[in-house]
Coordinates of C-alpha atoms and ligand atoms in Angstrom, one line a residue:
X867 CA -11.1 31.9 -1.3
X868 CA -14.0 30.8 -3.6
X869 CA -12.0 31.2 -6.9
X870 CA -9.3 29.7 -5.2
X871 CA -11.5 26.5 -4.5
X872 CA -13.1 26.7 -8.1
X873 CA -9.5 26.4 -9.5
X874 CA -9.3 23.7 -7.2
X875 CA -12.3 21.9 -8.7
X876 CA -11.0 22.9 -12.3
X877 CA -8.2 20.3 -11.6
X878 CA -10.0 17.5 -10.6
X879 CA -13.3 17.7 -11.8
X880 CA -14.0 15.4 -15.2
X881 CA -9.7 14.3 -14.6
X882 CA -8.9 10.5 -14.8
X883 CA -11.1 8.1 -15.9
X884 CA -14.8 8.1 -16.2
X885 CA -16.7 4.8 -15.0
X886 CA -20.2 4.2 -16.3
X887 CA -21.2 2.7 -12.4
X888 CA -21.0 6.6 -11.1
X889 CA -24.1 8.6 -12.3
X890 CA -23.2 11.2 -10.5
X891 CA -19.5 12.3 -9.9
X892 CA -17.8 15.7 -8.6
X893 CA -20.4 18.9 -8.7
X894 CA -23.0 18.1 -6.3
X895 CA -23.1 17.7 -2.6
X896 CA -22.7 13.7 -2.9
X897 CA -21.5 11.1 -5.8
X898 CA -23.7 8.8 -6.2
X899 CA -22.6 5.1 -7.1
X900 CA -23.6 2.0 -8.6
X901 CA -22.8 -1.3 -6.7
X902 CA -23.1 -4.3 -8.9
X903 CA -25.6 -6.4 -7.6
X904 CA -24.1 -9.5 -5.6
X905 CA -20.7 -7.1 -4.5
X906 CA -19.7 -5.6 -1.4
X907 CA -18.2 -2.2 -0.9
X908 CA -14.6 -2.3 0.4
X909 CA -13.9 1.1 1.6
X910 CA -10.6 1.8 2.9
X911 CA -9.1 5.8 3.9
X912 CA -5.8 6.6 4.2
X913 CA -3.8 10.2 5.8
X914 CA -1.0 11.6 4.5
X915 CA 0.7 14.3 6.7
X916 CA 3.1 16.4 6.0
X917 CA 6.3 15.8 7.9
X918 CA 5.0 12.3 9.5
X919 CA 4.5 10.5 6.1
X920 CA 6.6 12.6 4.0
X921 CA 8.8 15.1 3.5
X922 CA 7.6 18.6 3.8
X923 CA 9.2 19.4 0.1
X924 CA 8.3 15.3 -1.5
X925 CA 7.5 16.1 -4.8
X926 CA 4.0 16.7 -6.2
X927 CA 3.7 14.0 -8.8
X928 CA 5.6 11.5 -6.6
X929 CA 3.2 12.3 -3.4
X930 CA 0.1 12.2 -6.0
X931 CA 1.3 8.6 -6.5
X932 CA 1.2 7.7 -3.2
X933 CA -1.5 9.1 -1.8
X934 CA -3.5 7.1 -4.2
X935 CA -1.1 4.1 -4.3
X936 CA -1.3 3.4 -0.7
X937 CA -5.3 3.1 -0.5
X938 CA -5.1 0.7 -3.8
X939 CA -2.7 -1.9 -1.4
X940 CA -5.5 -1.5 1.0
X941 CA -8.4 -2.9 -1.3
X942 CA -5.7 -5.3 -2.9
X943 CA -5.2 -6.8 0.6
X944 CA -9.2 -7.3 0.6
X945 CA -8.9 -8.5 -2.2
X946 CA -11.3 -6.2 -3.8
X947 CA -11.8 -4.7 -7.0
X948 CA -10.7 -0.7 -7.3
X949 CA -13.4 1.4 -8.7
X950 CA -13.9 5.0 -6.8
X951 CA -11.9 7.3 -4.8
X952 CA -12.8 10.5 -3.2
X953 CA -9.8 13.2 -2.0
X954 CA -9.6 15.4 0.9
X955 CA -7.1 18.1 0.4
X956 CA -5.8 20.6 2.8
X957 CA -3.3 22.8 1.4
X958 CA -1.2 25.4 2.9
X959 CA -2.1 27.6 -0.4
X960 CA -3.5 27.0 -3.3
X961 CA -0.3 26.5 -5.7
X962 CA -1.1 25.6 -9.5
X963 CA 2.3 24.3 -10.6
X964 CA 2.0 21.8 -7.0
X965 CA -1.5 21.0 -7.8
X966 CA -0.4 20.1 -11.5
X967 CA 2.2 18.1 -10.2
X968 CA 0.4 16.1 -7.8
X969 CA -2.7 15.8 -10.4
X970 CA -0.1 14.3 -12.9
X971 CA 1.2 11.2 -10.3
X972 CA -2.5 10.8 -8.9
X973 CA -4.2 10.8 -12.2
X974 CA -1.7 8.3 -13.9
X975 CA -2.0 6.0 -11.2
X976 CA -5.8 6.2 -11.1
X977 CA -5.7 5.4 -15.2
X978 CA -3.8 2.5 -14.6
X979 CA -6.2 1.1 -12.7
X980 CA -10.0 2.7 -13.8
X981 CA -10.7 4.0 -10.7
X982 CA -12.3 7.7 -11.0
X983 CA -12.1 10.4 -8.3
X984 CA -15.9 11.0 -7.6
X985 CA -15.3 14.0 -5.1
X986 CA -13.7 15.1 -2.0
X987 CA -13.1 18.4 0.4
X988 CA -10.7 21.0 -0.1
X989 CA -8.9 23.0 3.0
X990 CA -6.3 25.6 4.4
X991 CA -4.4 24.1 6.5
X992 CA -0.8 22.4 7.1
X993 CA -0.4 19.7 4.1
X994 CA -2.4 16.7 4.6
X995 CA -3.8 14.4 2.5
X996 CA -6.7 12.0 2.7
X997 CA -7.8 9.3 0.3
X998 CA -10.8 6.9 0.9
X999 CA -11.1 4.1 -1.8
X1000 CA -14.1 2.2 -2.9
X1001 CA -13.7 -0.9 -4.0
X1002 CA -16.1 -4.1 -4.8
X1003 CA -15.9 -7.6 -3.9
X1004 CA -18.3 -10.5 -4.1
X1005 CA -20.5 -10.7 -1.3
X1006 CA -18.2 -13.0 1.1
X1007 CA -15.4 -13.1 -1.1
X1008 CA -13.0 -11.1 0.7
X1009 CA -9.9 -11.7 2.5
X1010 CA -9.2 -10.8 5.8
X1011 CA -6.7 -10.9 8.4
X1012 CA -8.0 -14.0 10.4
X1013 CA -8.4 -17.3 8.4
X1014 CA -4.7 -18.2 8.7
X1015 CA -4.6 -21.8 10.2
X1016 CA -2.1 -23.4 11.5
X1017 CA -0.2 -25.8 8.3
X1018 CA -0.6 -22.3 6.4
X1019 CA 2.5 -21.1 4.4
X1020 CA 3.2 -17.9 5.5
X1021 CA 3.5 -15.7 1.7
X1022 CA 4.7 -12.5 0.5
X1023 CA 5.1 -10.5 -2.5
X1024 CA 8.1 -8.7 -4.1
X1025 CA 10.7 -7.7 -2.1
X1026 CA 9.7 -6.2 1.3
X1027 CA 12.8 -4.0 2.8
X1028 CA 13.4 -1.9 0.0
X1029 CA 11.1 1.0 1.1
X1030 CA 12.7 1.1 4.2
X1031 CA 15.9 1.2 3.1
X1032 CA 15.5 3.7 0.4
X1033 CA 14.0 5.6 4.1
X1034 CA 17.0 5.4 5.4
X1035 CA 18.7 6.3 2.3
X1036 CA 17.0 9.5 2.7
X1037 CA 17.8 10.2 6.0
X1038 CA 21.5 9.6 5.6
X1039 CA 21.2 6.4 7.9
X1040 CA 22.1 4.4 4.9
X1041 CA 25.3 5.3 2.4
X1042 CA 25.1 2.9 -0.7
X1043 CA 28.5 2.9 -3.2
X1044 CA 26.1 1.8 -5.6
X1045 CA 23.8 4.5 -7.6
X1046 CA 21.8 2.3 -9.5
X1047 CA 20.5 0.3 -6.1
X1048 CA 20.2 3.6 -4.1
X1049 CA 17.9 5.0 -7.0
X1050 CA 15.7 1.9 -6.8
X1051 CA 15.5 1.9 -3.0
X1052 CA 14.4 5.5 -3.0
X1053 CA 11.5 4.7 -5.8
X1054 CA 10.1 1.8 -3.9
X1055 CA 10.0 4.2 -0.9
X1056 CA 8.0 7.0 -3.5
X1057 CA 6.4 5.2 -6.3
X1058 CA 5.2 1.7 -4.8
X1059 CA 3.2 -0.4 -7.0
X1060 CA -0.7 -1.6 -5.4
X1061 CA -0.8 -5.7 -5.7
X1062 CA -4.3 -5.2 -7.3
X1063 CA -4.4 -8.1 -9.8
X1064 CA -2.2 -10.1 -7.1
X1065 CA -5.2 -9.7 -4.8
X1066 CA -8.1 -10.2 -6.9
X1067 CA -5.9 -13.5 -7.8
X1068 CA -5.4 -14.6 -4.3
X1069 CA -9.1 -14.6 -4.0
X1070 CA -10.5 -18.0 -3.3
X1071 CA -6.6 -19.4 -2.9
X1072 CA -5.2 -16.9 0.6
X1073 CA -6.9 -17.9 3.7
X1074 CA -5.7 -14.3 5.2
X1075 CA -4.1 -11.1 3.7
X1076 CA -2.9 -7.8 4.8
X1077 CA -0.3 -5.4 2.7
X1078 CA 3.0 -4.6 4.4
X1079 CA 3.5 -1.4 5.5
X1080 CA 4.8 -1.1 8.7
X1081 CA 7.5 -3.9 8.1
X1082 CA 6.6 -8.0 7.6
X1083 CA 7.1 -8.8 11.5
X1084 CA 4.0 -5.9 13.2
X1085 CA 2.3 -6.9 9.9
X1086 CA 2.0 -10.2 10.5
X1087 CA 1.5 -9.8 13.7
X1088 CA -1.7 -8.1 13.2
X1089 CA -2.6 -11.5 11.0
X1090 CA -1.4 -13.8 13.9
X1091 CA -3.5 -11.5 16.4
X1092 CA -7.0 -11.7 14.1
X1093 CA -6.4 -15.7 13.7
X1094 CA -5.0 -16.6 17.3
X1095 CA -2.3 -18.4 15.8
X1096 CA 1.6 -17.8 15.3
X1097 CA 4.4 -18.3 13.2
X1098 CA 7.7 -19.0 12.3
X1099 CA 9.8 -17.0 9.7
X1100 CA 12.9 -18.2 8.2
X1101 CA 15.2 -14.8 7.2
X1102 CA 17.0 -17.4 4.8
X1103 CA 13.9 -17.3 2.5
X1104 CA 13.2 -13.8 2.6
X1105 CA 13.2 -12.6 -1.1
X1106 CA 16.4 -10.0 -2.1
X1107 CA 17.0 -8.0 -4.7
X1108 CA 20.1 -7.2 -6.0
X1109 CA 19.6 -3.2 -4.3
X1110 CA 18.5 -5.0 -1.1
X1111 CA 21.5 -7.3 -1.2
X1112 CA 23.6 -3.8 -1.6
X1113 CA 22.4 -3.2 1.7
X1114 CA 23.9 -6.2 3.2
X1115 CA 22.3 -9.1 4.7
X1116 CA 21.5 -7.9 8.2
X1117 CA 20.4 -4.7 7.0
X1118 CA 18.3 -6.4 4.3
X1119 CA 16.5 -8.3 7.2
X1120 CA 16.1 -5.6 9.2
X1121 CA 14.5 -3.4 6.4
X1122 CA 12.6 -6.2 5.6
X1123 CA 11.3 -7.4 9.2
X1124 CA 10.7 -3.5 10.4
X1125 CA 10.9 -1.1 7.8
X1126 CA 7.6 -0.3 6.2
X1127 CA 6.2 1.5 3.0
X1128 CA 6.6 -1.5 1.1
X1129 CA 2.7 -2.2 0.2
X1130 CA 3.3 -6.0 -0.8
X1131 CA 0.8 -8.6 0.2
X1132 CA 1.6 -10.7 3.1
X1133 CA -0.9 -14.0 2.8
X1134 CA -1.3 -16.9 4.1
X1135 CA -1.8 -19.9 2.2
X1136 CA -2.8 -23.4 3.0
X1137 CA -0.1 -25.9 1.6
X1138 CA -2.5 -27.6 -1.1
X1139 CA -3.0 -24.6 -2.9
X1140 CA 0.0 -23.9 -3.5
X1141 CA 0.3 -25.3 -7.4
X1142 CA -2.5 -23.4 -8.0
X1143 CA -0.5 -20.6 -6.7
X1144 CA 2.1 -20.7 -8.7
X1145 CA -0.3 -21.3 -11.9
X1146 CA -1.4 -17.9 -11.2
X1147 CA 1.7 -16.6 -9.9
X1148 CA 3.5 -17.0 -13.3
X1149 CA 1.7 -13.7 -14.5
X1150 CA 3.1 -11.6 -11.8
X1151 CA 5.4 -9.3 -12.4
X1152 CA 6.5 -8.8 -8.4
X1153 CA 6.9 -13.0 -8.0
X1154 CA 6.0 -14.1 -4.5
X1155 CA 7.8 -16.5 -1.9
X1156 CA 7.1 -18.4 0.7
X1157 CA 8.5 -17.3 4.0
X1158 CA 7.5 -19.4 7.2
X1159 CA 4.6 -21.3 8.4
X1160 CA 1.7 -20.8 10.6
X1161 CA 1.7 -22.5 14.1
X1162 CA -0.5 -23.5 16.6
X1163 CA 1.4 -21.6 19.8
X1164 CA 1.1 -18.0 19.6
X1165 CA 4.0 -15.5 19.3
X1166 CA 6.5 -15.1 15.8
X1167 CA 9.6 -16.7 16.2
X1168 CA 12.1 -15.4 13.6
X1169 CA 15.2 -18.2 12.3
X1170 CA 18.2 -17.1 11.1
X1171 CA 19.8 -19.8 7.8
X1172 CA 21.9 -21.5 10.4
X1173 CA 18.4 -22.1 12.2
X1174 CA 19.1 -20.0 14.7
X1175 CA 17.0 -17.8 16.8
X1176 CA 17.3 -13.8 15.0
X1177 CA 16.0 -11.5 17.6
X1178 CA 14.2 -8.0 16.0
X1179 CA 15.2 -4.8 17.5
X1180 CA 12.6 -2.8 16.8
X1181 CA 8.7 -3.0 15.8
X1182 CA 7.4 -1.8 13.1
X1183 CA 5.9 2.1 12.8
X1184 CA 3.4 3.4 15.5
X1185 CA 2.5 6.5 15.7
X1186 CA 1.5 6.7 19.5
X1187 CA 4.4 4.7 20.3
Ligands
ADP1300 P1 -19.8 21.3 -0.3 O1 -19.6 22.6 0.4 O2 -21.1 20.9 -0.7 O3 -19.0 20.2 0.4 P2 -17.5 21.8 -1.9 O4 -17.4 23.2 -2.5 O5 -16.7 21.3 -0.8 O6 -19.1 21.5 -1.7 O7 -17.3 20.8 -3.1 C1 -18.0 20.9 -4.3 C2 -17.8 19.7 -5.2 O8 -16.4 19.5 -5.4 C3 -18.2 18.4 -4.4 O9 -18.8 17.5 -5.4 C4 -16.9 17.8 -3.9 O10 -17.0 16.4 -3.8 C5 -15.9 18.3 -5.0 N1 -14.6 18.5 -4.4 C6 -14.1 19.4 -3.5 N2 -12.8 19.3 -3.2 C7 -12.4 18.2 -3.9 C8 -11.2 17.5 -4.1 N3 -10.1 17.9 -3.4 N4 -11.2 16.4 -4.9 C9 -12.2 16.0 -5.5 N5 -13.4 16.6 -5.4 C10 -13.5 17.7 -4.7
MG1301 MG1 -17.1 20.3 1.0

């Protein structure tokens, strides 16, 4: 097994980019890691399991992606800054051409952003993958689930919905006419994009975050739940792209309320920042809308365009549910 491990090491050792804050990286029994002074460590870790999370024959590069990408949303919702990642690998055999694949989406994504893979554990096993991600933020800078107050607008970027329907794309639940929309759909389900710069720039402007990925209504939920407040939603304001709008409008809500993978941000934001949201909004690429509002009485009430109330089927994703 050693040589097995050592051609384990030969693809990730000295890979990606190399940060001058690690003096120590992959070789030795720990990395060891520079914290600029006046920063706190955001550290965030992620699973990946084979047949829960994906499918059992995802592609490499695409799952290399993701493993990664999904632990970036986590430090963009804290608003933190990306800087180390480690990897814990178990792998039903040691497969060059897999781990060549999977090197090839992870390492793009971690150029992209400068973060370096500083070590991680390698194991025999069913295919599971674990990221942890390191991340800095001015001490008491970060953003968390439970400043929204009620007056907040309730924010989100992109277009939540389109993982989930590429999801169900995938699992035949979905039939699109339209090959250009169902392509898109199925790459915002494999290759989402990490809000980093959008959280960095919603430091000092949210007054909570979280990233979406078990559908806008459990996610905000779990905001509602950290700042004992609630909210209303109105599905008229909901962003759609033209693939979501292929979907139809129910579907697109549904996608969009209790689908999940979709790694925007979800913030809240109190009404007088809102120029100064836009001002910095302009640079995004993914655009942001406001959705709803917080409230003082508890619960999420969901209106349809007609004002209306739109009543959700079904939660989000829970794995013990
Ligand atoms: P140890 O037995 O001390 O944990 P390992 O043989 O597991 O040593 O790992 C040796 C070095 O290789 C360590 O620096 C570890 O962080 C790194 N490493 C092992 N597996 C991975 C992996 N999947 N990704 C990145 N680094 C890894
Ligand atoms: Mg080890």
């Amino acid at each position: 097994m050693a040589s097995e491990f050592d051609l384990i090491r030969r693809h990730f050792q000295a890979h990606g980019p190399q940060r001058p804050d690690v003096p120590l990286g992959i070789g030795d029994d720990c990395a060891l890691l520079a914290v600029p002074a006046g920063h706190q460590l955001a550290v965030s870790l992620d699973l990946l399991v084979s047949g829960v999370h994906f499918f059992a024959d995802a592609a490499p590069e695409a799952l290399g992606h993701k493993a990664l990408a999904v632990n970036l949303s986590d430090l963009a919702a804290a608003g933190a800054e990306p800087a180390w990642v480690t990897l814990g690998l178990t792998l039903p055999e040691a497969d060059e051409g897999w781990l060549e694949g999977f090197c090839r989406g992870f390492f793009a994504l971690a150029a992209r952003f400068g973060v370096q893979l500083v070590g991680g554990d390698t194991t025999r096993g069913p295919l599971t993958l674990a990221v942890q991600a390191h991340g800095f933020v001015p001490a008491g800078a970060a953003l968390l689930r439970s400043g929204a107050r009620p007056g907040d607008l309730v924010c989100v970027t992109g277009t939540p919905g389109e993982a989930g329907a590429g999801l169900a794309l995938k699992l035949g639940r979905l039939a699109l006419a339209d090959a250009t929309a169902a392509a898109r759909l199925i790459d915002r389900l494999e290759r989402p994009s990490p809000r980093v710069a959008q959280g960095l720039d919603l430091r000092g402007l949210a007054s909570s975050c979280i990233d979406v990925s078990d559908g806008l209504a459990q996610d905000l939920g779990h905001i509602l739940a950290a700042s004992g407040v609630g909210a209303t939603l109105e599905l008229g304001r909901l962003p759609c792209s033209p693939a979501l709008a292929a979907c139809g409008e129910a579907a697109a809500w549904r996608f969009a309320l209790g689908g999940g993978d979709d790694y925007e941000l979800l913030f809240t934001l109190p009404p007088a920042r809102l120029e100064a949201l836009r001002t910095r909004a302009a640079g995004w690429d993914c655009g942001v809308t406001v959705i709803g509002a917080i409230e003082a009485e508890a619960g999420l009430r969901l209106l349809r365009p007609d004002a209306s109330s739109y009543f959700l089927e079904r939660g989000g994703y829970d794995h013990f549910g």
